[in-house]
Tab-separated table of C-alpha atoms in Angstrom:
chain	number	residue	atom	x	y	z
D	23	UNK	CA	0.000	0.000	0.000
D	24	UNK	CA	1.169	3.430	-0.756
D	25	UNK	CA	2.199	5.382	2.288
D	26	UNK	CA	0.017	7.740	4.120
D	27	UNK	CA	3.089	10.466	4.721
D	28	UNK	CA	2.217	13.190	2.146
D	29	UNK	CA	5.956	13.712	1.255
D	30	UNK	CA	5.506	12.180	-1.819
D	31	UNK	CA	2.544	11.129	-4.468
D	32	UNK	CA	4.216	9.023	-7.600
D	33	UNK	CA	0.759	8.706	-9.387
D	34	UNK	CA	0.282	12.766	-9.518
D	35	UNK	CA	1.234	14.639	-12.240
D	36	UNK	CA	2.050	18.398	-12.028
D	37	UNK	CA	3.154	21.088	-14.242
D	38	UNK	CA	5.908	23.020	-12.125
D	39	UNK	CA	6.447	26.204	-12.956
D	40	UNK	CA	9.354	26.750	-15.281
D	41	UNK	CA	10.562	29.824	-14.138
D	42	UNK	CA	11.168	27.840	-11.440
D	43	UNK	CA	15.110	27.458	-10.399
D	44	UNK	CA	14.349	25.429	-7.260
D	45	UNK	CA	16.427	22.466	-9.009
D	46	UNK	CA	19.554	22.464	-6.827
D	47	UNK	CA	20.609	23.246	-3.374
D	48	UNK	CA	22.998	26.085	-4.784
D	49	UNK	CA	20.022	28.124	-5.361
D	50	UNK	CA	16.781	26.463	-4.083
D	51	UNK	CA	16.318	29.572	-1.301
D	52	UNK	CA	18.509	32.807	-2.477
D	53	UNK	CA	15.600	34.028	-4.692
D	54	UNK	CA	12.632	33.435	-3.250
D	55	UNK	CA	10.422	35.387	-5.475
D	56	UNK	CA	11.555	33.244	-8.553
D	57	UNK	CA	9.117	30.841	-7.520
D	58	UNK	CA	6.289	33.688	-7.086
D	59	UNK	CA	4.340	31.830	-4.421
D	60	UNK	CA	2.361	34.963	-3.464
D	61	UNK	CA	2.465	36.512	-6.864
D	62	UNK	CA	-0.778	34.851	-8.619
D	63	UNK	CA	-0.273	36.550	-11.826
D	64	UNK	CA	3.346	35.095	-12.300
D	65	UNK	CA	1.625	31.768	-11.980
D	66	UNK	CA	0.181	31.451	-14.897
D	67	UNK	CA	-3.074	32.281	-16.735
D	68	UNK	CA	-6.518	31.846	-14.634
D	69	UNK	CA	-8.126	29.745	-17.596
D	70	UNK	CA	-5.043	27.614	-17.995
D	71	UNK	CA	-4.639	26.915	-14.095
D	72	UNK	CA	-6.997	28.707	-12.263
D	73	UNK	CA	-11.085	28.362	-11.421
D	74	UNK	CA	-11.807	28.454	-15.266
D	75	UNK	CA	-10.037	25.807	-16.333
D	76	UNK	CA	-11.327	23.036	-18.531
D	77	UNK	CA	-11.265	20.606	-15.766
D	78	UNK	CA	-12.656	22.586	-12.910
D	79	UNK	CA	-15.536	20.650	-11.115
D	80	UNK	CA	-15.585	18.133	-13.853
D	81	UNK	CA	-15.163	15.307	-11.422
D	82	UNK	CA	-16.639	13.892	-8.821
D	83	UNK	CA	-14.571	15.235	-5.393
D	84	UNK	CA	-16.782	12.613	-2.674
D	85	UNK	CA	-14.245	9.482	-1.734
D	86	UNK	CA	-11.145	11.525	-3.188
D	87	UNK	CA	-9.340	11.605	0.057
D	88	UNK	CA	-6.747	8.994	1.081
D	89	UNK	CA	-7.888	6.943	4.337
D	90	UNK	CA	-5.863	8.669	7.557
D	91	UNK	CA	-5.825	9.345	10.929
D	92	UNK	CA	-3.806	11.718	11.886
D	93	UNK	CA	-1.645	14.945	10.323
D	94	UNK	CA	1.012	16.566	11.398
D	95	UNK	CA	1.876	20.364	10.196
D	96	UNK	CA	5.400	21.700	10.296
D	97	UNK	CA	5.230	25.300	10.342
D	98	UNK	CA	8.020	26.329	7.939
D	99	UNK	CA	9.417	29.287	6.183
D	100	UNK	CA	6.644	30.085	2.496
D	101	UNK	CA	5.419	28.679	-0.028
D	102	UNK	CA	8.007	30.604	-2.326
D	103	UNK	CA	11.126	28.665	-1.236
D	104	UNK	CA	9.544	25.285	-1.108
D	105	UNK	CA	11.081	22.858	-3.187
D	106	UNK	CA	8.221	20.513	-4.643
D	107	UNK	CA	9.327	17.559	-2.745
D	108	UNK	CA	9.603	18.005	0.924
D	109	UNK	CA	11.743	15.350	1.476
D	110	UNK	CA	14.194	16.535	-1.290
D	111	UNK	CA	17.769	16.689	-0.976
D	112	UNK	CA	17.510	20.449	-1.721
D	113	UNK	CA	15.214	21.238	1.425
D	114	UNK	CA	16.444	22.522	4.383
D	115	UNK	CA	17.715	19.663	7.204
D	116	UNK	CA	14.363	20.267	9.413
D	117	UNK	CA	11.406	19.327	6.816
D	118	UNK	CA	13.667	16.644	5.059
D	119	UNK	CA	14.535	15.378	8.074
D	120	UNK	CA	10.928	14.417	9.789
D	121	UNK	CA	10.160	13.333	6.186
D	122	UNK	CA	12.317	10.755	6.704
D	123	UNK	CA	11.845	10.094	10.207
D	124	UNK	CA	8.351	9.577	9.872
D	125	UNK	CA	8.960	7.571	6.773
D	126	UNK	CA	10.851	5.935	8.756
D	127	UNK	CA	8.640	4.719	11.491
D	128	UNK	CA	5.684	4.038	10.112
D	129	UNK	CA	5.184	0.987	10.344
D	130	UNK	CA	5.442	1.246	14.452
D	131	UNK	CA	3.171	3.887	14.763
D	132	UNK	CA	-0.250	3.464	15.478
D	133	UNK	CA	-2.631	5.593	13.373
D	134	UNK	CA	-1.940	6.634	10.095
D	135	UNK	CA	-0.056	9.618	9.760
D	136	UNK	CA	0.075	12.358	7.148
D	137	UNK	CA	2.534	15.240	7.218
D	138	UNK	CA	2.662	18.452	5.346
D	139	UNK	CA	4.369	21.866	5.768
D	140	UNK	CA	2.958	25.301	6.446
D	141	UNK	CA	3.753	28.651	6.185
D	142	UNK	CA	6.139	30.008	9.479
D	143	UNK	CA	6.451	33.427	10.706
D	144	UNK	CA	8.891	33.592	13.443
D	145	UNK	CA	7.375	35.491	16.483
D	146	UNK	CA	4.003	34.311	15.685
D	147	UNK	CA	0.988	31.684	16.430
D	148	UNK	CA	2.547	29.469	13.815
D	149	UNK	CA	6.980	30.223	14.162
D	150	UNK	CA	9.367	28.317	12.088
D	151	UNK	CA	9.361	24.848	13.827
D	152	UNK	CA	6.607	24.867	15.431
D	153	UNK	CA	4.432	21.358	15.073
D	154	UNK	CA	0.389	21.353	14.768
D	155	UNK	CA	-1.405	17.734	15.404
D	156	UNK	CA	-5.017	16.876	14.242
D	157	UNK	CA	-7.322	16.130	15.720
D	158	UNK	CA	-5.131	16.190	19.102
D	159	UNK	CA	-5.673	20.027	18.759
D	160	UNK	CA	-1.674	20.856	19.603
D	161	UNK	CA	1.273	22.790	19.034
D	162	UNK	CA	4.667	21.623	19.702
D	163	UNK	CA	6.790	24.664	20.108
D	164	UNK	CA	10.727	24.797	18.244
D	165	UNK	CA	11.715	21.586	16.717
D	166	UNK	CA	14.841	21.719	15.776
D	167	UNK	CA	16.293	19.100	13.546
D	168	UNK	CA	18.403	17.653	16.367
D	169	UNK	CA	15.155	16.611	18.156
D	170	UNK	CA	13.435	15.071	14.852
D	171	UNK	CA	13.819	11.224	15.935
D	172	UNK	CA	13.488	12.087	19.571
D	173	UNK	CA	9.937	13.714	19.036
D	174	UNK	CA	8.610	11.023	16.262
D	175	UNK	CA	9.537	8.083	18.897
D	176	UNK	CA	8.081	9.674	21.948
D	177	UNK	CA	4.984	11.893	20.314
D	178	UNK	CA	3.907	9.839	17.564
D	179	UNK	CA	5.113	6.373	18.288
D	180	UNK	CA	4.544	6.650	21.749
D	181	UNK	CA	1.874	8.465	21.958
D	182	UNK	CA	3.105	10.492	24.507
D	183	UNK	CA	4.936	13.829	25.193
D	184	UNK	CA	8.172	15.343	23.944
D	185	UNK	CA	9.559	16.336	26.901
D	186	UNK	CA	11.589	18.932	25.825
D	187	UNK	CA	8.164	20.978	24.915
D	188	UNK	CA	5.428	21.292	26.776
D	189	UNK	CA	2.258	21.015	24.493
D	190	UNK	CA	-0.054	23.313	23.805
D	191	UNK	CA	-4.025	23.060	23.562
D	192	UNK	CA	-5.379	24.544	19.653
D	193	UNK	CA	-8.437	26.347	20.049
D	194	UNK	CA	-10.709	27.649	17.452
D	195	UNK	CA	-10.923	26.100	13.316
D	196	UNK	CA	-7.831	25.739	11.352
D	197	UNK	CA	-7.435	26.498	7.584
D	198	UNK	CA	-5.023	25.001	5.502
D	199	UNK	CA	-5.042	26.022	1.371
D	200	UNK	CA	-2.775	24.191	-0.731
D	201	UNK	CA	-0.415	26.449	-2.300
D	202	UNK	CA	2.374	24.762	-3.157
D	203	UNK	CA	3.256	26.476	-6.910
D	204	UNK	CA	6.870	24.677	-7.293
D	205	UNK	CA	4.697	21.205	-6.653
D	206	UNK	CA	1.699	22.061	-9.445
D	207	UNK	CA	0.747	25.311	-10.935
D	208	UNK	CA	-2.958	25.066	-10.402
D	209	UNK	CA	-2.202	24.681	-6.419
D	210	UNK	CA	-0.018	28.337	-6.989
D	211	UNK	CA	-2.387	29.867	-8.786
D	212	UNK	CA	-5.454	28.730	-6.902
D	213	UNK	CA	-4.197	28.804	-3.757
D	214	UNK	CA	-3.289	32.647	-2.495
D	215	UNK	CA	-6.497	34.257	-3.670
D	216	UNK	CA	-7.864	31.837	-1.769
D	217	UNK	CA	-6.127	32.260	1.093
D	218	UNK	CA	-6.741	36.100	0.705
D	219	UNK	CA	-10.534	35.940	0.623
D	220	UNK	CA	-10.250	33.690	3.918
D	221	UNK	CA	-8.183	36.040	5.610
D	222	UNK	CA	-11.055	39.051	4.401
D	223	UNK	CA	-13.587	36.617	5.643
D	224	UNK	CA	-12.495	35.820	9.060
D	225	UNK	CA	-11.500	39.712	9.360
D	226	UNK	CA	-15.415	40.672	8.283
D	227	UNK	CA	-16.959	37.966	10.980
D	228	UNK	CA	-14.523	39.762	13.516
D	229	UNK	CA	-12.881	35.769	13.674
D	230	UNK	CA	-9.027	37.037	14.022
D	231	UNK	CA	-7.970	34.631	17.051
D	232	UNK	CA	-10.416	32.447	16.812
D	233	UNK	CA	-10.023	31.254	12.760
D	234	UNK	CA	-6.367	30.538	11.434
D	235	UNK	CA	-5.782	30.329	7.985
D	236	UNK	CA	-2.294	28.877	6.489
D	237	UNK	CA	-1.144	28.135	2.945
D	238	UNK	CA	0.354	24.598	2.949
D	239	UNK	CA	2.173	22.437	0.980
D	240	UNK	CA	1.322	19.478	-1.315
D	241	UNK	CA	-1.860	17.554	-0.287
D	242	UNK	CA	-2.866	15.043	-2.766
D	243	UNK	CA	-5.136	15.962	-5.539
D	244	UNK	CA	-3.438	18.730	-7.456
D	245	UNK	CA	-6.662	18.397	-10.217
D	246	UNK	CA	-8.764	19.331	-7.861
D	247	UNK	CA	-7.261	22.654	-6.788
D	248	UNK	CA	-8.129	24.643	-5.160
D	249	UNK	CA	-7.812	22.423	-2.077
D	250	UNK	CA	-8.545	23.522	1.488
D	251	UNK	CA	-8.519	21.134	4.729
D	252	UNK	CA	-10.581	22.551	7.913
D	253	UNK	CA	-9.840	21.265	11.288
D	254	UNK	CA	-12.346	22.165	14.325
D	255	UNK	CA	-14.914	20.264	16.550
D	256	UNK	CA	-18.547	19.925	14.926
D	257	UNK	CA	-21.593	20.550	16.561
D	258	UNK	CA	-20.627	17.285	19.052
D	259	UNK	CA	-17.638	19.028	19.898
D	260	UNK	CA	-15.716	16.145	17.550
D	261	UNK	CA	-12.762	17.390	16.334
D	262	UNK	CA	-12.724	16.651	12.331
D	263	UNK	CA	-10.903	17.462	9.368
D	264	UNK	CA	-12.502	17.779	6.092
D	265	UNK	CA	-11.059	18.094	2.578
D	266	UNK	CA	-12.951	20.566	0.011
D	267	UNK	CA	-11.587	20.511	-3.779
D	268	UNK	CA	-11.835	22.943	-6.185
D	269	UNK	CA	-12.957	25.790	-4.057
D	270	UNK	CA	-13.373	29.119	-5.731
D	271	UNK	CA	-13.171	32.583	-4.159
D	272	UNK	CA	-17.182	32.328	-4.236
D	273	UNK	CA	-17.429	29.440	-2.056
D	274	UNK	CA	-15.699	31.014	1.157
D	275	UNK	CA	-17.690	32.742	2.544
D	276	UNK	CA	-20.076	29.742	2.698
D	277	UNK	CA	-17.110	27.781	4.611
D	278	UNK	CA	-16.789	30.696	7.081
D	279	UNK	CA	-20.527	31.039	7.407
D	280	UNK	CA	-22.038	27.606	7.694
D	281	UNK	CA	-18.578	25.124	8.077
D	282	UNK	CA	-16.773	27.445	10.276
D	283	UNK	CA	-19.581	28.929	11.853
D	284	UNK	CA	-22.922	26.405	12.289
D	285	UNK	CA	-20.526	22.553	11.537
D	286	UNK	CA	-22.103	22.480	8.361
D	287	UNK	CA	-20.376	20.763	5.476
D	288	UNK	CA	-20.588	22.155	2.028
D	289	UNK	CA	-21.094	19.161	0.235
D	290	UNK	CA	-21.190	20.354	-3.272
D	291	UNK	CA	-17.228	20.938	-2.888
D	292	UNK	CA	-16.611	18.458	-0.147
D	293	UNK	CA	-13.807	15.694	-0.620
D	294	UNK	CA	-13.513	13.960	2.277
D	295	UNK	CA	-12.968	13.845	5.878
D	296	UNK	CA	-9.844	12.399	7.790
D	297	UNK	CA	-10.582	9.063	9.499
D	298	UNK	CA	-13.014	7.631	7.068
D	299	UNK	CA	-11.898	5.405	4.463
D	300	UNK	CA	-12.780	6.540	0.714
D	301	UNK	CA	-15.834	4.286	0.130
D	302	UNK	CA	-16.985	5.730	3.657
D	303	UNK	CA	-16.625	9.302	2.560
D	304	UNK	CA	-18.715	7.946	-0.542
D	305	UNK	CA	-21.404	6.552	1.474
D	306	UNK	CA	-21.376	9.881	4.376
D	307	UNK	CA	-22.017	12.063	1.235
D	308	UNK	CA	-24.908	10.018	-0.041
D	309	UNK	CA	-26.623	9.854	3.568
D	310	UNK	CA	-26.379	14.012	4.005
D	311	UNK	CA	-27.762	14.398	0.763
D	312	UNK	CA	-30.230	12.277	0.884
D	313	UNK	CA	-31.292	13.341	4.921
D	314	UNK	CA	-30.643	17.321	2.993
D	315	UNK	CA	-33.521	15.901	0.587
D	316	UNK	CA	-35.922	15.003	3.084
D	317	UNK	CA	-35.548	17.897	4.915
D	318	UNK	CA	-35.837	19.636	2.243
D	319	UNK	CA	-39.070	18.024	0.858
D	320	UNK	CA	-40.035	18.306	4.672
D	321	UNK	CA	-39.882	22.471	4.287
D	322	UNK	CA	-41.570	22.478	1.556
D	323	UNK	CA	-44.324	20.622	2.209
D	324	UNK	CA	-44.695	22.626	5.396
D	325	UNK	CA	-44.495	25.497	3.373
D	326	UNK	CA	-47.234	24.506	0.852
D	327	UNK	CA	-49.612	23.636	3.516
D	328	UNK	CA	-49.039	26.978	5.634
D	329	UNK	CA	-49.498	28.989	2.074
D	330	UNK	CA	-52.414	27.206	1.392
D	331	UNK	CA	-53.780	27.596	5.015
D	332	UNK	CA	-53.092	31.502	4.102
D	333	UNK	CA	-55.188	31.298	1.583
D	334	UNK	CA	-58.011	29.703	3.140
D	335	UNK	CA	-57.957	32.191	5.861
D	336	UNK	CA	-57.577	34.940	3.657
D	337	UNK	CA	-60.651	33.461	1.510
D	338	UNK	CA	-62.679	33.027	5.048
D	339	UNK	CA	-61.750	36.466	6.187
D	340	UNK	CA	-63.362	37.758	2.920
D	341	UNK	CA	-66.433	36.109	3.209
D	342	UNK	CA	-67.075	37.055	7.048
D	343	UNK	CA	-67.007	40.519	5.722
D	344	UNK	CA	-69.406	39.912	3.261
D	345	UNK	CA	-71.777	38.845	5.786
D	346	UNK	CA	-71.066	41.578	8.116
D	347	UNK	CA	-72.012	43.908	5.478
D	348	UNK	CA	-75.001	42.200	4.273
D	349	UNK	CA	-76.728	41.623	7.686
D	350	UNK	CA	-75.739	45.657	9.084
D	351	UNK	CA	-78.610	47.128	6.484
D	352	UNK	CA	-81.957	46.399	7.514
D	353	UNK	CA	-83.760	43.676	6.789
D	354	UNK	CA	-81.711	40.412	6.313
D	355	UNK	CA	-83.695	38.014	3.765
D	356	UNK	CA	-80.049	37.914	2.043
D	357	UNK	CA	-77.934	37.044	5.058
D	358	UNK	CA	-78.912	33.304	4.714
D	359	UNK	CA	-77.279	33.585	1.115
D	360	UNK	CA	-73.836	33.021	0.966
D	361	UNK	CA	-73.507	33.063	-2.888
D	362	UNK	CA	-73.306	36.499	-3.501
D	363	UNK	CA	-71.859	38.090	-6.930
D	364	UNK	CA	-68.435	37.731	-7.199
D	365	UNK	CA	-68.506	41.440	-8.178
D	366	UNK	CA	-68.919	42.544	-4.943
D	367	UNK	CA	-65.759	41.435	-3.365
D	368	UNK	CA	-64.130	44.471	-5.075
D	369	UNK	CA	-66.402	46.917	-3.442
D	370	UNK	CA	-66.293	47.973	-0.030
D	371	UNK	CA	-68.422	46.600	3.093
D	372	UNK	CA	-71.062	49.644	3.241
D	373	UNK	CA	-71.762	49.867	-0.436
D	374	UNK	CA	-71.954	46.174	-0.403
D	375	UNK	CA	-74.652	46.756	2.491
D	376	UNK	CA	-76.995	49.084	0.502
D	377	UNK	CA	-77.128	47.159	-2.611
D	378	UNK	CA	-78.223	43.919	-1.168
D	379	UNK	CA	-80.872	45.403	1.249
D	380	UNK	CA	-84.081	45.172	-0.581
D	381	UNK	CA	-85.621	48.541	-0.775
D	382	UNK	CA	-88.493	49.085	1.667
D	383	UNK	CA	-92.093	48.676	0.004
């Protein structure tokens, strides 16, 4: 079986950028805006890479994602200096380094293990080094690549603690965008307006501190960019992580509103969701949709019958004033005739009065 440590996917293919110079170690980080990682108009054209491209939401996303249990971010450096392999020669000694170390020990750890790399500010929520784990909700402060086998045997082999660091508890939802333009041009084109419109997003909600939003590295599926993971508890207070493929600028505020905000998916982009195996994700897709229909069908049903009740009161409420008008005039031979001309519902109750009161002999 293939192995579920995103440092590597044989069966993808991606068109790197060719202005690209990220081929050798001499030069992989001295010009970091050769790449153009936040430049989406050196990226290449929108119809050629971007939202309108031939492909985009040609395929069916549902059962897309890989079967996994856990991931593991490494916050590093920016997109713009990452080589398209993390565990390339040419990458600096920290990334390459777990690469291998989780490579490594996979087969003694216990869940299934993905890791990718995301974007590292020093002096920030997310500093070079640092180490987010889903769904654990932590943050591992300062790896260094001296402490790479250490923390891999006790943390993720173990199960335990690196005792060097004292672990810290993630709150809030986490947002991770593939951006990765030396990996595939669609995922560098597609990726930093979309983490742009996020960032608007989470600024118009008033969401700073409680919403993080990252550009990452490679996860699986470059023909489906743009791809976006979101980790955060549901409405059970679950912590999940699901996978959304070719998201447009249009759909984010619909993840901010109703993912983000209410635990709703938004299944007409949705992938998958860590922890459930492909047919699974197949099958949870089928049963939403299908309990969306009958609530749906539900609604409007409900809202047939109270329009129709509307109408029936609004039909009774016009006959009650016929009445009222017909027995107010003297003499009420008419009253006990309800069919009156339909003429007179356009007139008003006292003229309706004096024309249907027989005239006095």
């Amino acid at each position: 079986s293939s192995s579920p440590i995103t440092v590597s996917d044989t069966l993808d293919s991606y068109p790197t950028d060719p202005n690209s110079h990220i081929g050798s170690a001499s030069n992989s980080f001295q010009n970091e805006s050769l790449l153009g990682g936040g430049n989406e108009s050196n990226n290449g054209s929108d119809g050629e890479f971007g939202f309108s491209r031939p492909e985009f939401r040609l395929i069916r996303l549902a059962g897309t994602v890989q079967y996994y249990e856990r991931h593991v971010f490494l916050c590093y450096k920016n997109p713009s200096v990452w080589p398209p392999r993390i565990e390339a020669a040419e990458f600096d000694r920290l990334p390459r380094l777990l690469a291998a170390a989780l490579l490594a020990r996979k087969g003694d750890m216990k869940k299934e293990t993905r890791l990718t790399i995301c974007e590292g500010h020093d002096g920030t929520e997310t500093s070079n080094g640092d180490v987010l784990i889903f769904p654990d909700m932590i943050r591992y402060r300062r790896l260094t690549h001296f402490d790479v086998d250490t923390f891999v045997e006790e943390v993720l082999v173990k199960d335990g603690e690196w005792l060097p660091g004292t672990p810290e508890t993630l709150k809030g939802s986490y947002v991770f965008v593939c951006s990765h333009a030396s990996r595939d041009r669609r995922c560098g084109v597609c990726g930093p307006p979309l983490v742009s419109r996020f960032r608007r997003e989470i600024e118009l909600h008033g969401l700073q501190g409680k919403v993080s939003i990252s550009p990452c590295s490679h996860i699986g599926g470059h023909k489906y960019a743009g791809n976006v993971i979101i980790f955060g508890p549901n409405i059970n207070g679950e912590v999940t992580g699901h996978w959304y493929g070719f998201v447009n600028p249009e759909d984010v505020p619909a993840l901010v509103e109703h993912h983000i905000g209410k635990g709703e998916t938004a299944d007409w982009i949705w992938r998958g969701q860590m922890g459930l195996s492909e047919e699974e994700q197949k099958k949870s897709l089928e049963q939403r949709l299908q309990v969306s229909g009958e609530i749906n069908a539900e609604k409007s049903t409900k809202e047939l019958t109270q329009r129709q009740m509307n109408e029936v009161n609004t039909a009774t409420c016009g006959s009650q004033l016929d009445l009222i008008g017909c027995c107010q005039g003297e003499g009420n031979s008419y009253c006990q005739n309800s069919a009156l001309p339909e003429n007179i519902d356009t007139q008003d109750a006292d003229e309706r009065a004096v024309k249907v009161t027989p005239e006095k002999k």
